[in-house]
Short mmCIF file of C-alpha atoms in Angstrom, two decimals:
data_model
loop_
_atom_site.label_atom_id
_atom_site.label_comp_id
_atom_site.label_asym_id
_atom_site.label_seq_id
_atom_site.Cartn_x
_atom_site.Cartn_y
_atom_site.Cartn_z
CA MET G 1 10.67 -23.10 28.41
CA THR G 2 9.06 -20.48 30.58
CA GLU G 3 5.31 -20.53 30.90
CA LEU G 4 3.30 -18.11 33.00
CA ASP G 5 -0.28 -19.01 33.77
CA LEU G 6 -2.60 -16.51 35.48
CA ASN G 7 -6.03 -17.32 36.84
CA ARG G 8 -7.04 -13.66 36.59
CA HIS G 9 -9.62 -12.64 34.00
CA ASN G 10 -10.27 -8.94 34.43
CA LEU G 11 -12.29 -7.25 31.69
CA TYR G 12 -10.10 -5.34 29.16
CA ILE G 13 -6.96 -6.71 30.87
CA ASP G 14 -6.94 -10.44 30.17
CA PRO G 15 -5.92 -12.34 28.11
CA HIS G 16 -4.18 -9.19 26.82
CA LEU G 17 -4.65 -5.49 27.44
CA SER G 18 -7.48 -3.95 25.38
CA VAL G 19 -8.45 -0.82 27.31
CA TRP G 20 -7.84 1.58 24.43
CA GLY G 21 -9.67 1.05 21.15
CA TRP G 22 -10.75 3.07 18.11
CA GLU G 23 -11.60 6.12 20.23
CA ILE G 24 -7.97 6.76 21.20
CA ALA G 25 -6.73 6.06 17.65
CA VAL G 26 -9.25 8.54 16.19
CA TYR G 27 -8.44 11.11 18.89
CA LEU G 28 -4.69 10.86 18.29
CA PHE G 29 -5.22 11.11 14.52
CA LEU G 30 -7.54 14.12 14.68
CA GLY G 31 -5.28 15.78 17.26
CA GLY G 32 -2.32 15.31 14.92
CA LEU G 33 -4.40 16.55 11.99
CA ALA G 34 -5.38 19.68 13.91
CA ALA G 35 -1.72 20.22 14.86
CA GLY G 36 -0.68 19.89 11.22
CA ILE G 37 -3.32 22.37 10.07
CA MET G 38 -2.26 24.88 12.73
CA ILE G 39 1.39 24.67 11.72
CA LEU G 40 0.69 24.80 7.98
CA THR G 41 -1.83 27.65 8.12
CA ALA G 42 0.62 29.60 10.28
CA THR G 43 3.16 29.36 7.44
CA LEU G 44 0.64 29.84 4.61
CA GLY G 45 -0.62 32.96 6.38
CA ARG G 46 2.64 34.73 5.54
CA ALA G 47 1.63 34.92 1.86
CA PRO G 48 -0.08 38.12 0.58
CA PRO G 49 -3.90 37.82 0.74
CA ALA G 50 -4.17 38.12 -3.06
CA GLU G 51 -2.25 34.86 -3.50
CA ARG G 52 -4.46 32.95 -1.08
CA SER G 53 -7.52 30.93 -1.97
CA ARG G 54 -10.73 31.07 0.06
CA TRP G 55 -10.20 27.39 1.04
CA GLY G 56 -6.66 28.14 2.12
CA ARG G 57 -7.85 31.02 4.30
CA LEU G 58 -10.74 29.10 5.86
CA LEU G 59 -8.66 25.98 6.46
CA VAL G 60 -7.57 27.06 9.93
CA PHE G 61 -11.16 26.55 11.16
CA ALA G 62 -10.74 22.83 10.38
CA ALA G 63 -8.35 22.59 13.37
CA PRO G 64 -10.88 23.30 16.14
CA VAL G 65 -13.49 21.21 14.30
CA ALA G 66 -11.14 18.20 14.02
CA LEU G 67 -10.06 18.66 17.63
CA SER G 68 -13.67 18.80 18.83
CA VAL G 69 -14.53 15.55 17.04
CA GLY G 70 -11.35 14.03 18.51
CA MET G 71 -12.27 15.19 22.02
CA LEU G 72 -15.72 13.66 21.55
CA ALA G 73 -14.01 10.35 20.74
CA LEU G 74 -11.87 10.80 23.87
CA LEU G 75 -14.99 11.46 25.94
CA LEU G 76 -16.56 8.25 24.59
CA ASP G 77 -13.48 6.38 25.83
CA LEU G 78 -13.86 7.62 29.42
CA HIS G 79 -15.59 5.13 31.71
CA ALA G 80 -16.74 7.92 34.05
CA LYS G 81 -17.84 10.53 31.51
CA LEU G 82 -19.45 12.80 34.11
CA HIS G 83 -16.04 13.17 35.78
CA VAL G 84 -14.51 14.75 32.65
CA PHE G 85 -14.38 18.14 34.44
CA ARG G 86 -11.73 16.64 36.75
CA PHE G 87 -9.15 17.22 33.99
CA TYR G 88 -9.61 20.92 34.56
CA THR G 89 -9.53 21.07 38.35
CA THR G 90 -5.79 20.37 38.48
CA LEU G 91 -2.56 20.41 36.49
CA ARG G 92 -0.49 17.27 37.11
CA VAL G 93 3.05 18.13 36.09
CA THR G 94 4.08 14.47 35.66
CA SER G 95 1.07 13.53 33.51
CA PRO G 96 1.23 14.26 29.76
CA MET G 97 -2.54 13.66 29.61
CA SER G 98 -3.03 16.53 32.07
CA TRP G 99 -0.75 18.82 30.05
CA GLY G 100 -2.62 17.80 26.90
CA ALA G 101 -6.00 18.64 28.42
CA TRP G 102 -4.81 22.22 29.02
CA ILE G 103 -3.13 22.50 25.61
CA LEU G 104 -6.43 21.53 23.99
CA ILE G 105 -8.19 24.38 25.77
CA ALA G 106 -5.57 26.93 24.64
CA ILE G 107 -5.96 25.82 21.03
CA TYR G 108 -9.54 27.05 20.64
CA PRO G 109 -8.92 30.80 21.12
CA ALA G 110 -5.66 30.60 19.13
CA THR G 111 -7.17 28.91 16.08
CA ILE G 112 -10.40 30.91 16.13
CA LEU G 113 -8.46 34.20 16.36
CA HIS G 114 -6.23 33.05 13.51
CA GLY G 115 -9.31 32.07 11.49
CA LEU G 116 -10.98 35.44 12.08
CA GLY G 117 -7.78 37.18 11.06
CA SER G 118 -7.80 35.24 7.79
CA LEU G 119 -11.27 36.43 6.79
CA THR G 120 -11.93 39.38 4.48
CA ALA G 121 -13.83 42.44 5.75
CA ALA G 122 -16.95 41.31 3.86
CA GLU G 123 -16.73 37.82 5.38
CA ILE G 124 -16.35 39.30 8.86
CA ASP G 125 -19.45 41.43 8.35
CA ARG G 126 -21.44 38.41 7.10
CA LEU G 127 -20.26 36.28 10.02
CA ALA G 128 -21.04 39.01 12.58
CA ALA G 129 -24.54 39.34 11.09
CA TRP G 130 -25.12 35.55 11.12
CA ARG G 131 -28.38 34.94 12.97
CA PRO G 132 -27.15 32.42 15.61
CA LEU G 133 -24.21 34.66 16.51
CA ARG G 134 -26.47 37.69 16.61
CA ALA G 135 -28.93 35.86 18.85
CA LEU G 136 -26.09 35.10 21.25
CA ARG G 137 -24.91 38.74 20.97
CA LEU G 138 -21.52 37.53 19.72
CA GLY G 139 -21.39 39.68 16.57
CA GLY G 140 -19.35 42.36 18.34
CA LEU G 141 -16.95 39.75 19.66
CA VAL G 142 -16.35 38.49 16.11
CA THR G 143 -15.52 41.98 14.88
CA TRP G 144 -13.30 42.62 17.91
CA GLY G 145 -11.54 39.28 17.42
CA ALA G 146 -10.90 39.93 13.75
CA GLY G 147 -9.49 43.38 14.57
CA CYS G 148 -7.33 41.98 17.34
CA ALA G 149 -6.01 39.17 15.07
CA GLY G 150 -5.26 41.74 12.36
CA ARG G 151 -3.29 43.96 14.76
CA HIS G 152 -1.29 41.04 16.21
CA GLU G 153 -1.06 38.89 13.11
CA GLY G 154 2.49 37.69 13.73
CA ALA G 155 1.81 36.79 17.36
CA VAL G 156 -1.35 34.87 16.45
CA ARG G 157 0.46 32.90 13.74
CA GLY G 158 3.36 32.25 16.10
CA ALA G 159 0.99 31.02 18.84
CA ASN G 160 -0.66 28.69 16.32
CA ALA G 161 2.68 27.28 15.21
CA VAL G 162 3.92 26.75 18.78
CA LEU G 163 0.65 25.26 20.03
CA GLY G 164 0.47 23.10 16.88
CA VAL G 165 3.92 21.64 17.58
CA ALA G 166 2.98 21.12 21.26
CA LEU G 167 -0.24 19.35 20.29
CA GLY G 168 1.44 17.17 17.64
CA VAL G 169 4.25 16.09 19.97
CA TYR G 170 1.82 15.57 22.86
CA THR G 171 -0.23 13.02 20.88
CA GLY G 172 2.91 10.89 20.63
CA VAL G 173 4.18 11.54 24.16
CA LEU G 174 0.81 10.38 25.49
CA LEU G 175 1.79 6.88 24.37
CA SER G 176 5.58 7.05 24.75
CA ASN G 177 5.22 8.03 28.41
CA LEU G 178 3.68 4.62 29.12
CA GLY G 179 6.96 2.74 29.29
CA ALA G 180 5.32 -0.46 30.52
CA ARG G 181 4.15 -1.14 26.94
CA ALA G 182 7.08 -2.07 24.73
CA ALA G 183 5.69 -0.77 21.42
CA TRP G 184 5.05 2.64 23.01
CA ASN G 185 8.33 2.81 24.91
CA SER G 186 10.07 5.10 22.41
CA ALA G 187 10.80 8.82 22.60
CA LEU G 188 10.52 8.86 18.80
CA LEU G 189 6.72 8.65 18.96
CA GLY G 190 6.44 12.39 19.76
CA PRO G 191 8.28 13.63 16.64
CA LEU G 192 6.82 10.77 14.59
CA PHE G 193 3.24 11.77 15.39
CA LEU G 194 4.12 15.43 14.85
CA VAL G 195 5.42 14.94 11.27
CA SER G 196 2.60 12.49 10.54
CA GLY G 197 0.17 15.18 11.73
CA VAL G 198 1.79 17.76 9.43
CA SER G 199 1.46 15.29 6.54
CA ALA G 200 -2.22 14.66 7.41
CA GLY G 201 -2.82 18.41 7.65
CA ALA G 202 -1.28 18.92 4.22
CA ALA G 203 -3.36 16.04 2.84
CA LEU G 204 -6.60 17.50 4.18
CA SER G 205 -5.66 20.90 2.75
CA MET G 206 -5.01 19.41 -0.68
CA LEU G 207 -8.52 17.94 -0.78
CA GLY G 208 -9.91 21.45 -1.41
CA PRO G 209 -9.52 24.10 -4.13
CA LEU G 210 -6.17 25.70 -3.28
CA SER G 211 -4.34 28.27 -5.36
CA HIS G 212 -1.42 26.99 -7.42
CA ALA G 213 1.12 28.61 -5.08
CA GLU G 214 -0.57 27.20 -1.99
CA HIS G 215 -0.74 23.72 -3.49
CA ALA G 216 2.94 23.83 -4.42
CA ALA G 217 3.90 25.03 -0.92
CA LEU G 218 1.80 22.34 0.80
CA ARG G 219 3.21 19.67 -1.51
CA ARG G 220 6.73 20.65 -0.43
CA TRP G 221 5.69 20.49 3.24
CA ASP G 222 4.07 17.10 2.69
CA LEU G 223 7.12 15.68 0.90
CA ALA G 224 9.38 16.85 3.71
CA ALA G 225 7.00 15.46 6.35
CA ILE G 226 6.74 12.10 4.57
CA GLY G 227 10.54 11.90 4.25
CA LEU G 228 10.98 12.62 7.96
CA GLU G 229 8.23 10.17 8.86
CA VAL G 230 9.93 7.37 6.93
CA ALA G 231 13.22 8.14 8.69
CA LEU G 232 11.58 8.22 12.12
CA LEU G 233 9.67 4.98 11.47
CA LEU G 234 12.90 3.27 10.46
CA LEU G 235 14.68 4.56 13.57
CA TYR G 236 11.72 3.49 15.74
CA LEU G 237 11.79 -0.08 14.39
CA LEU G 238 15.59 -0.26 14.53
CA ALA G 239 15.68 0.98 18.12
CA LEU G 240 13.08 -1.57 19.20
CA ALA G 241 14.63 -4.49 17.30
CA SER G 242 18.23 -3.81 18.32
CA GLY G 243 17.50 -2.89 21.94
CA ALA G 244 18.68 -5.07 24.79
CA GLU G 245 15.18 -5.68 26.13
CA ARG G 246 13.34 -8.78 24.96
CA SER G 247 10.00 -6.98 25.19
CA GLY G 248 11.21 -4.35 22.70
CA GLN G 249 12.38 -7.02 20.31
CA GLY G 250 8.95 -8.64 20.63
CA ALA G 251 7.29 -5.32 19.83
CA ALA G 252 9.45 -4.85 16.72
CA ALA G 253 8.53 -8.38 15.65
CA LEU G 254 4.87 -7.32 15.58
CA PHE G 255 5.73 -5.19 12.52
CA LEU G 256 8.42 -7.45 11.06
CA GLY G 257 6.62 -10.73 10.52
CA GLY G 258 4.13 -10.67 13.41
CA ARG G 259 0.48 -9.76 13.84
CA TYR G 260 0.57 -6.17 12.48
CA THR G 261 3.02 -6.71 9.60
CA ALA G 262 0.48 -6.71 6.76
CA PRO G 263 -1.63 -3.70 7.86
CA PHE G 264 1.47 -1.71 8.88
CA TRP G 265 3.36 -2.14 5.64
CA ALA G 266 0.30 -2.04 3.36
CA LEU G 267 -1.66 0.82 4.93
CA VAL G 268 1.00 2.96 6.63
CA VAL G 269 4.18 2.51 4.59
CA ILE G 270 2.95 1.77 1.06
CA ALA G 271 -0.51 3.40 0.86
CA GLY G 272 0.11 6.18 3.37
CA LEU G 273 3.72 7.16 2.59
CA ALA G 274 5.26 5.64 -0.56
CA VAL G 275 2.36 6.12 -2.99
CA PRO G 276 1.50 9.72 -1.97
CA PHE G 277 5.23 10.58 -2.06
CA ALA G 278 5.60 9.17 -5.60
CA LEU G 279 2.39 10.85 -6.82
CA GLU G 280 3.37 14.23 -5.39
CA ILE G 281 6.88 14.02 -6.87
CA ALA G 282 5.31 13.17 -10.24
CA ALA G 283 2.81 16.03 -9.93
CA GLY G 284 5.61 18.46 -9.11
CA ARG G 285 8.12 17.34 -11.76
CA HIS G 286 5.80 16.77 -14.69
CA GLY G 287 3.25 19.44 -13.85
CA ARG G 288 0.48 16.84 -13.74
CA ARG G 289 -2.89 17.99 -12.46
CA PRO G 290 -3.07 16.89 -8.82
CA THR G 291 -5.74 14.33 -7.99
CA LEU G 292 -7.37 13.44 -4.68
CA VAL G 293 -5.63 10.03 -4.59
CA ALA G 294 -2.48 11.18 -2.78
CA PRO G 295 -4.22 13.19 -0.02
CA VAL G 296 -6.87 10.51 0.59
CA LEU G 297 -4.18 7.84 0.89
CA GLY G 298 -2.15 10.14 3.15
CA LEU G 299 -5.10 10.52 5.53
CA ILE G 300 -5.76 6.77 5.54
CA GLY G 301 -2.08 6.18 6.32
CA GLY G 302 -2.11 8.70 9.18
CA LEU G 303 -5.16 7.11 10.83
CA SER G 304 -3.76 3.61 10.28
CA LEU G 305 -0.46 4.54 11.94
CA ARG G 306 -2.24 5.62 15.15
CA TRP G 307 -4.65 2.71 15.10
CA ILE G 308 -1.95 0.08 14.62
CA LEU G 309 0.35 1.60 17.24
CA VAL G 310 -2.48 1.87 19.79
CA LEU G 311 -3.23 -1.83 19.28
CA ALA G 312 0.43 -2.91 19.11
CA GLY G 313 1.16 -1.33 22.50
CA GLN G 314 -1.48 -3.54 24.06
CA ALA G 315 -0.55 -6.75 22.20
CA MET B 1 8.01 7.60 61.69
CA SER B 2 5.19 6.67 59.34
CA PRO B 3 4.92 2.96 58.50
CA ARG B 4 5.80 1.47 55.12
CA TYR B 5 3.29 -1.28 54.52
CA SER B 6 4.66 -4.22 52.56
CA MET B 7 3.84 -7.83 51.86
CA ALA B 8 5.96 -10.95 51.56
CA VAL B 9 4.73 -14.00 49.65
CA ASP B 10 6.49 -17.26 50.49
CA THR B 11 6.41 -19.14 47.18
CA ARG B 12 7.46 -22.37 48.92
CA ARG B 13 4.34 -22.28 51.07
CA CYS B 14 1.85 -21.01 48.45
CA VAL B 15 -0.15 -23.88 46.97
CA GLY B 16 -2.35 -21.77 44.69
CA CYS B 17 -5.55 -22.62 46.57
CA ASN B 18 -7.20 -19.29 45.64
CA ALA B 19 -8.34 -18.63 49.22
CA CYS B 20 -6.72 -15.17 49.02
CA VAL B 21 -8.54 -14.44 45.75
CA ILE B 22 -11.93 -15.39 47.13
CA ALA B 23 -11.32 -13.64 50.46
CA CYS B 24 -10.45 -10.43 48.60
CA LYS B 25 -13.55 -10.63 46.44
CA GLU B 26 -15.72 -11.18 49.53
CA GLU B 27 -14.07 -8.50 51.65
CA ASN B 28 -14.13 -5.84 48.96
CA ALA B 29 -17.46 -6.83 47.37
CA LEU B 30 -15.87 -7.12 43.93
CA PRO B 31 -18.27 -7.71 41.03
CA PRO B 32 -18.04 -10.84 38.85
CA GLY B 33 -15.03 -10.77 36.52
CA ALA B 34 -13.04 -8.39 38.74
CA PHE B 35 -9.92 -9.46 40.63
CA ARG B 36 -7.65 -7.42 42.86
CA ASP B 37 -5.37 -10.43 43.47
CA TRP B 38 -4.73 -13.60 41.54
CA ILE B 39 -2.58 -16.72 41.35
CA ALA B 40 0.35 -16.84 38.92
CA THR B 41 1.93 -20.20 38.18
CA GLU B 42 5.31 -19.95 36.47
CA THR B 43 6.95 -23.08 35.08
CA LYS B 44 10.56 -23.03 33.91
CA GLY B 45 13.04 -25.56 32.53
CA VAL B 46 13.09 -28.49 30.12
CA PHE B 47 11.01 -31.59 30.84
CA PRO B 48 11.53 -33.52 33.07
CA HIS B 49 13.73 -30.95 34.83
CA LEU B 50 11.04 -28.38 35.54
CA GLN B 51 10.70 -25.84 38.31
CA GLN B 52 7.35 -24.42 39.29
CA GLU B 53 6.67 -21.31 41.33
CA ILE B 54 3.20 -20.41 42.56
CA ARG B 55 2.66 -16.79 43.49
CA SER B 56 -0.24 -14.89 45.01
CA GLU B 57 0.04 -11.56 43.13
CA ARG B 58 -1.58 -8.13 43.47
CA CYS B 59 -0.73 -4.43 43.12
CA ASN B 60 2.89 -4.01 44.22
CA HIS B 61 2.28 -0.65 45.93
CA CYS B 62 5.43 0.63 44.27
CA ALA B 63 7.57 3.34 45.84
CA ARG B 64 7.85 4.89 42.35
CA PRO B 65 4.39 4.12 40.98
CA PRO B 66 4.00 4.92 37.25
CA CYS B 67 0.22 4.80 37.65
CA VAL B 68 0.33 7.79 40.01
CA ARG B 69 2.75 9.65 37.74
CA VAL B 70 0.51 9.43 34.64
CA CYS B 71 -2.84 10.04 36.35
CA PRO B 72 -4.17 13.34 34.92
CA THR B 73 -6.53 14.14 37.80
CA GLY B 74 -4.70 13.01 40.93
CA ALA B 75 -7.22 10.19 41.48
CA SER B 76 -4.34 7.72 41.75
CA HIS B 77 -2.30 8.71 44.76
CA VAL B 78 0.02 7.46 47.48
CA ASN B 79 -1.79 7.10 50.78
CA ALA B 80 -0.92 6.12 54.34
CA GLY B 81 1.93 3.65 54.69
CA GLY B 82 2.94 4.05 51.05
CA THR B 83 -0.18 2.31 49.75
CA VAL B 84 -1.20 3.29 46.24
CA LEU B 85 -4.92 4.05 46.13
CA VAL B 86 -7.56 5.44 43.74
CA SER B 87 -10.16 8.08 44.64
CA PRO B 88 -13.24 6.98 42.66
CA ARG B 89 -14.79 10.47 42.79
CA LYS B 90 -11.72 11.94 41.03
CA CYS B 91 -11.21 9.12 38.52
CA THR B 92 -12.40 9.72 34.93
CA GLY B 93 -11.83 6.10 33.88
CA CYS B 94 -9.33 7.24 31.22
CA SER B 95 -7.29 4.02 31.69
CA ALA B 96 -3.91 5.81 31.56
CA CYS B 97 -2.92 4.18 34.88
CA ILE B 98 -3.92 0.75 33.58
CA THR B 99 -1.63 1.10 30.56
CA ALA B 100 1.16 2.51 32.77
CA CYS B 101 1.18 -0.42 35.23
CA PRO B 102 3.77 -3.04 34.24
CA TYR B 103 1.94 -5.63 36.36
CA ASP B 104 -1.57 -5.28 34.88
CA ALA B 105 -2.72 -4.96 38.49
CA ARG B 106 -5.54 -2.52 37.73
CA PHE B 107 -8.88 -2.86 36.03
CA ILE B 108 -11.95 -0.75 35.38
CA ASN B 109 -14.62 -1.31 37.98
CA PRO B 110 -18.08 -1.53 36.33
CA LYS B 111 -18.92 1.67 38.28
CA GLY B 112 -16.45 3.49 35.99
CA TYR B 113 -13.26 3.96 37.98
CA ALA B 114 -9.85 2.30 38.06
CA ASP B 115 -9.81 -0.35 40.76
CA LYS B 116 -7.01 -2.28 42.46
CA CYS B 117 -5.68 -3.80 45.69
CA THR B 118 -5.71 -1.39 48.64
CA PHE B 119 -3.75 -3.65 51.04
CA CYS B 120 -7.20 -3.67 52.76
CA LEU B 121 -6.25 -0.37 54.38
CA HIS B 122 -9.70 -0.21 56.02
CA ARG B 123 -8.86 -3.41 57.92
CA VAL B 124 -5.24 -2.46 58.59
CA LYS B 125 -6.37 0.80 60.24
CA GLN B 126 -8.40 -1.31 62.67
CA GLY B 127 -5.39 -3.44 63.51
CA GLN B 128 -6.41 -6.37 61.31
CA GLU B 129 -4.45 -8.07 58.52
CA PRO B 130 -5.53 -7.69 54.89
CA ALA B 131 -8.24 -10.23 54.00
CA CYS B 132 -5.92 -12.26 51.74
CA VAL B 133 -3.31 -12.58 54.51
CA ALA B 134 -5.88 -13.53 57.13
CA SER B 135 -7.37 -16.21 54.87
CA CYS B 136 -4.17 -17.93 53.76
CA PRO B 137 -4.28 -21.52 55.10
CA THR B 138 -0.53 -22.12 54.65
CA ARG B 139 0.59 -18.76 56.14
CA ALA B 140 2.35 -17.98 52.88
CA LEU B 141 1.48 -14.29 53.12
CA ALA B 142 3.05 -11.88 55.61
CA PHE B 143 2.08 -8.24 55.97
CA GLY B 144 3.17 -5.30 58.07
CA ASP B 145 5.43 -2.29 58.44
CA LEU B 146 8.73 -2.86 56.67
CA GLY B 147 10.39 -0.40 59.03
CA ASP B 148 9.43 -2.42 62.12
CA PRO B 149 11.98 -5.24 62.57
CA GLN B 150 9.40 -7.26 64.56
CA SER B 151 6.65 -7.07 61.92
CA PRO B 152 5.71 -10.34 60.16
CA VAL B 153 6.84 -8.98 56.80
CA ALA B 154 10.24 -7.84 58.10
CA ARG B 155 10.81 -11.24 59.74
CA ALA B 156 9.75 -13.10 56.60
CA LEU B 157 12.13 -11.07 54.45
CA ARG B 158 15.01 -11.64 56.88
CA ALA B 159 14.48 -15.37 56.82
CA ARG B 160 14.63 -15.84 53.05
CA THR B 161 15.98 -14.26 49.87
CA PRO B 162 13.39 -11.84 48.52
CA LYS B 163 12.80 -10.79 44.94
CA VAL B 164 10.37 -8.36 43.31
CA LEU B 165 8.58 -8.65 39.99
CA LYS B 166 9.97 -6.79 36.96
CA ALA B 167 12.65 -5.05 39.02
CA GLU B 168 14.08 -3.69 35.74
CA THR B 169 11.14 -1.27 35.41
CA GLY B 170 12.45 0.71 38.39
CA THR B 171 9.09 0.90 40.13
CA GLU B 172 10.46 -0.34 43.48
CA PRO B 173 7.64 -2.75 44.34
CA HIS B 174 6.70 -3.41 47.98
CA VAL B 175 5.30 -6.88 47.47
CA PHE B 176 8.21 -9.30 47.84
CA PHE B 177 8.44 -12.95 46.87
CA THR B 178 10.65 -15.34 48.80
CA ARG B 179 11.76 -18.90 48.14
#
């Protein structure tokens, strides 16, 4: 036997690490969701305006909203909230959290420009005349932004796609960079959180009234993302379980018989991946009217994945 | 040449009396439930053939500190003599450094910043030993400049076989344990 007894009892550290809670899980989920929306709206934006629904056009605005709520959760997690400005007084090349802080800032102009470019002329006029914007003398900026987005449509969509991928991967790298925690010590978390974010973005999109073409396109994206997510999850578990390090094997055991087995398989794999995949295949093959079940389950699965992994890394 | 502060813990002398823990709390005015050093008791073997090692542990002031690497604001930094320190005014309390440390040596001070052992740099600068070293009744702790062959730590490491904790993580700790 080997038994290690510590007389230390630091708050959030002992008996096991518990510094990161729901705030980080929600932040990582909403960050991934925003990334997914940015990537998907960048591809949907290639369709002619006539084929696009109002919901599909306005969807891009969900990215900055989701990100803002996520950043609020992140702020709640900080123990020195008044020092939050310190993220923006430096760029630490070796710190993914520092990179992420700057990526988040770049996302606002990119998504808002893309959103303005997706509006019709009448919608732009209504928005520019909106009383709060008028009071802040921002009406002209809205019109200028919409014109600018229209002139550089391809560049704006490209920036959204690139920043979306950066944001999605960053949410995973944030954890995978912390090699001291066995369940996070995997380079697969970056791509895993990226495809999970795309799936969550597609799920959120499918909650609203999309056109038939948009729905079919998003369903294809979601099916591909779910397929990739399953493959990456399998590789992640295999790499942990078959690795030489005992800590990695212990982390894999958390999902294969240990503490997080039931929530992981029930909420992430079955409810979040298998059921939405089956429902979307059925909807596509048999032309069934899509319901909200698949997207709601997809969103629950995406949040559960982050939550369980955040906790498992500290187990 | 700048010094490289290090510590050697003689596990044959350490009796786990907690004097170092209390001295640290007193010296650094740590609040209740906050520890910069602690006693680890590791028992190995099959009864009755057991081996026990008692260690006074703290931040390892690593030469490749992951806490400094992940810090997004530069609050965690390497200071004089290779000591790893935290600037409270720069720290956001994001806890990234806490999750990055393989030794769980850090904690959040109730004032909102990441806190940890400083090797009592304020004492060392005045020519004194860290509080834990000065308080040890069995002289199990040795501190000093690793580069100075006459320093207590260099002599302690020459006399016995040293090891570091979790060497496989590649952090190159500068707290050594001898037996």
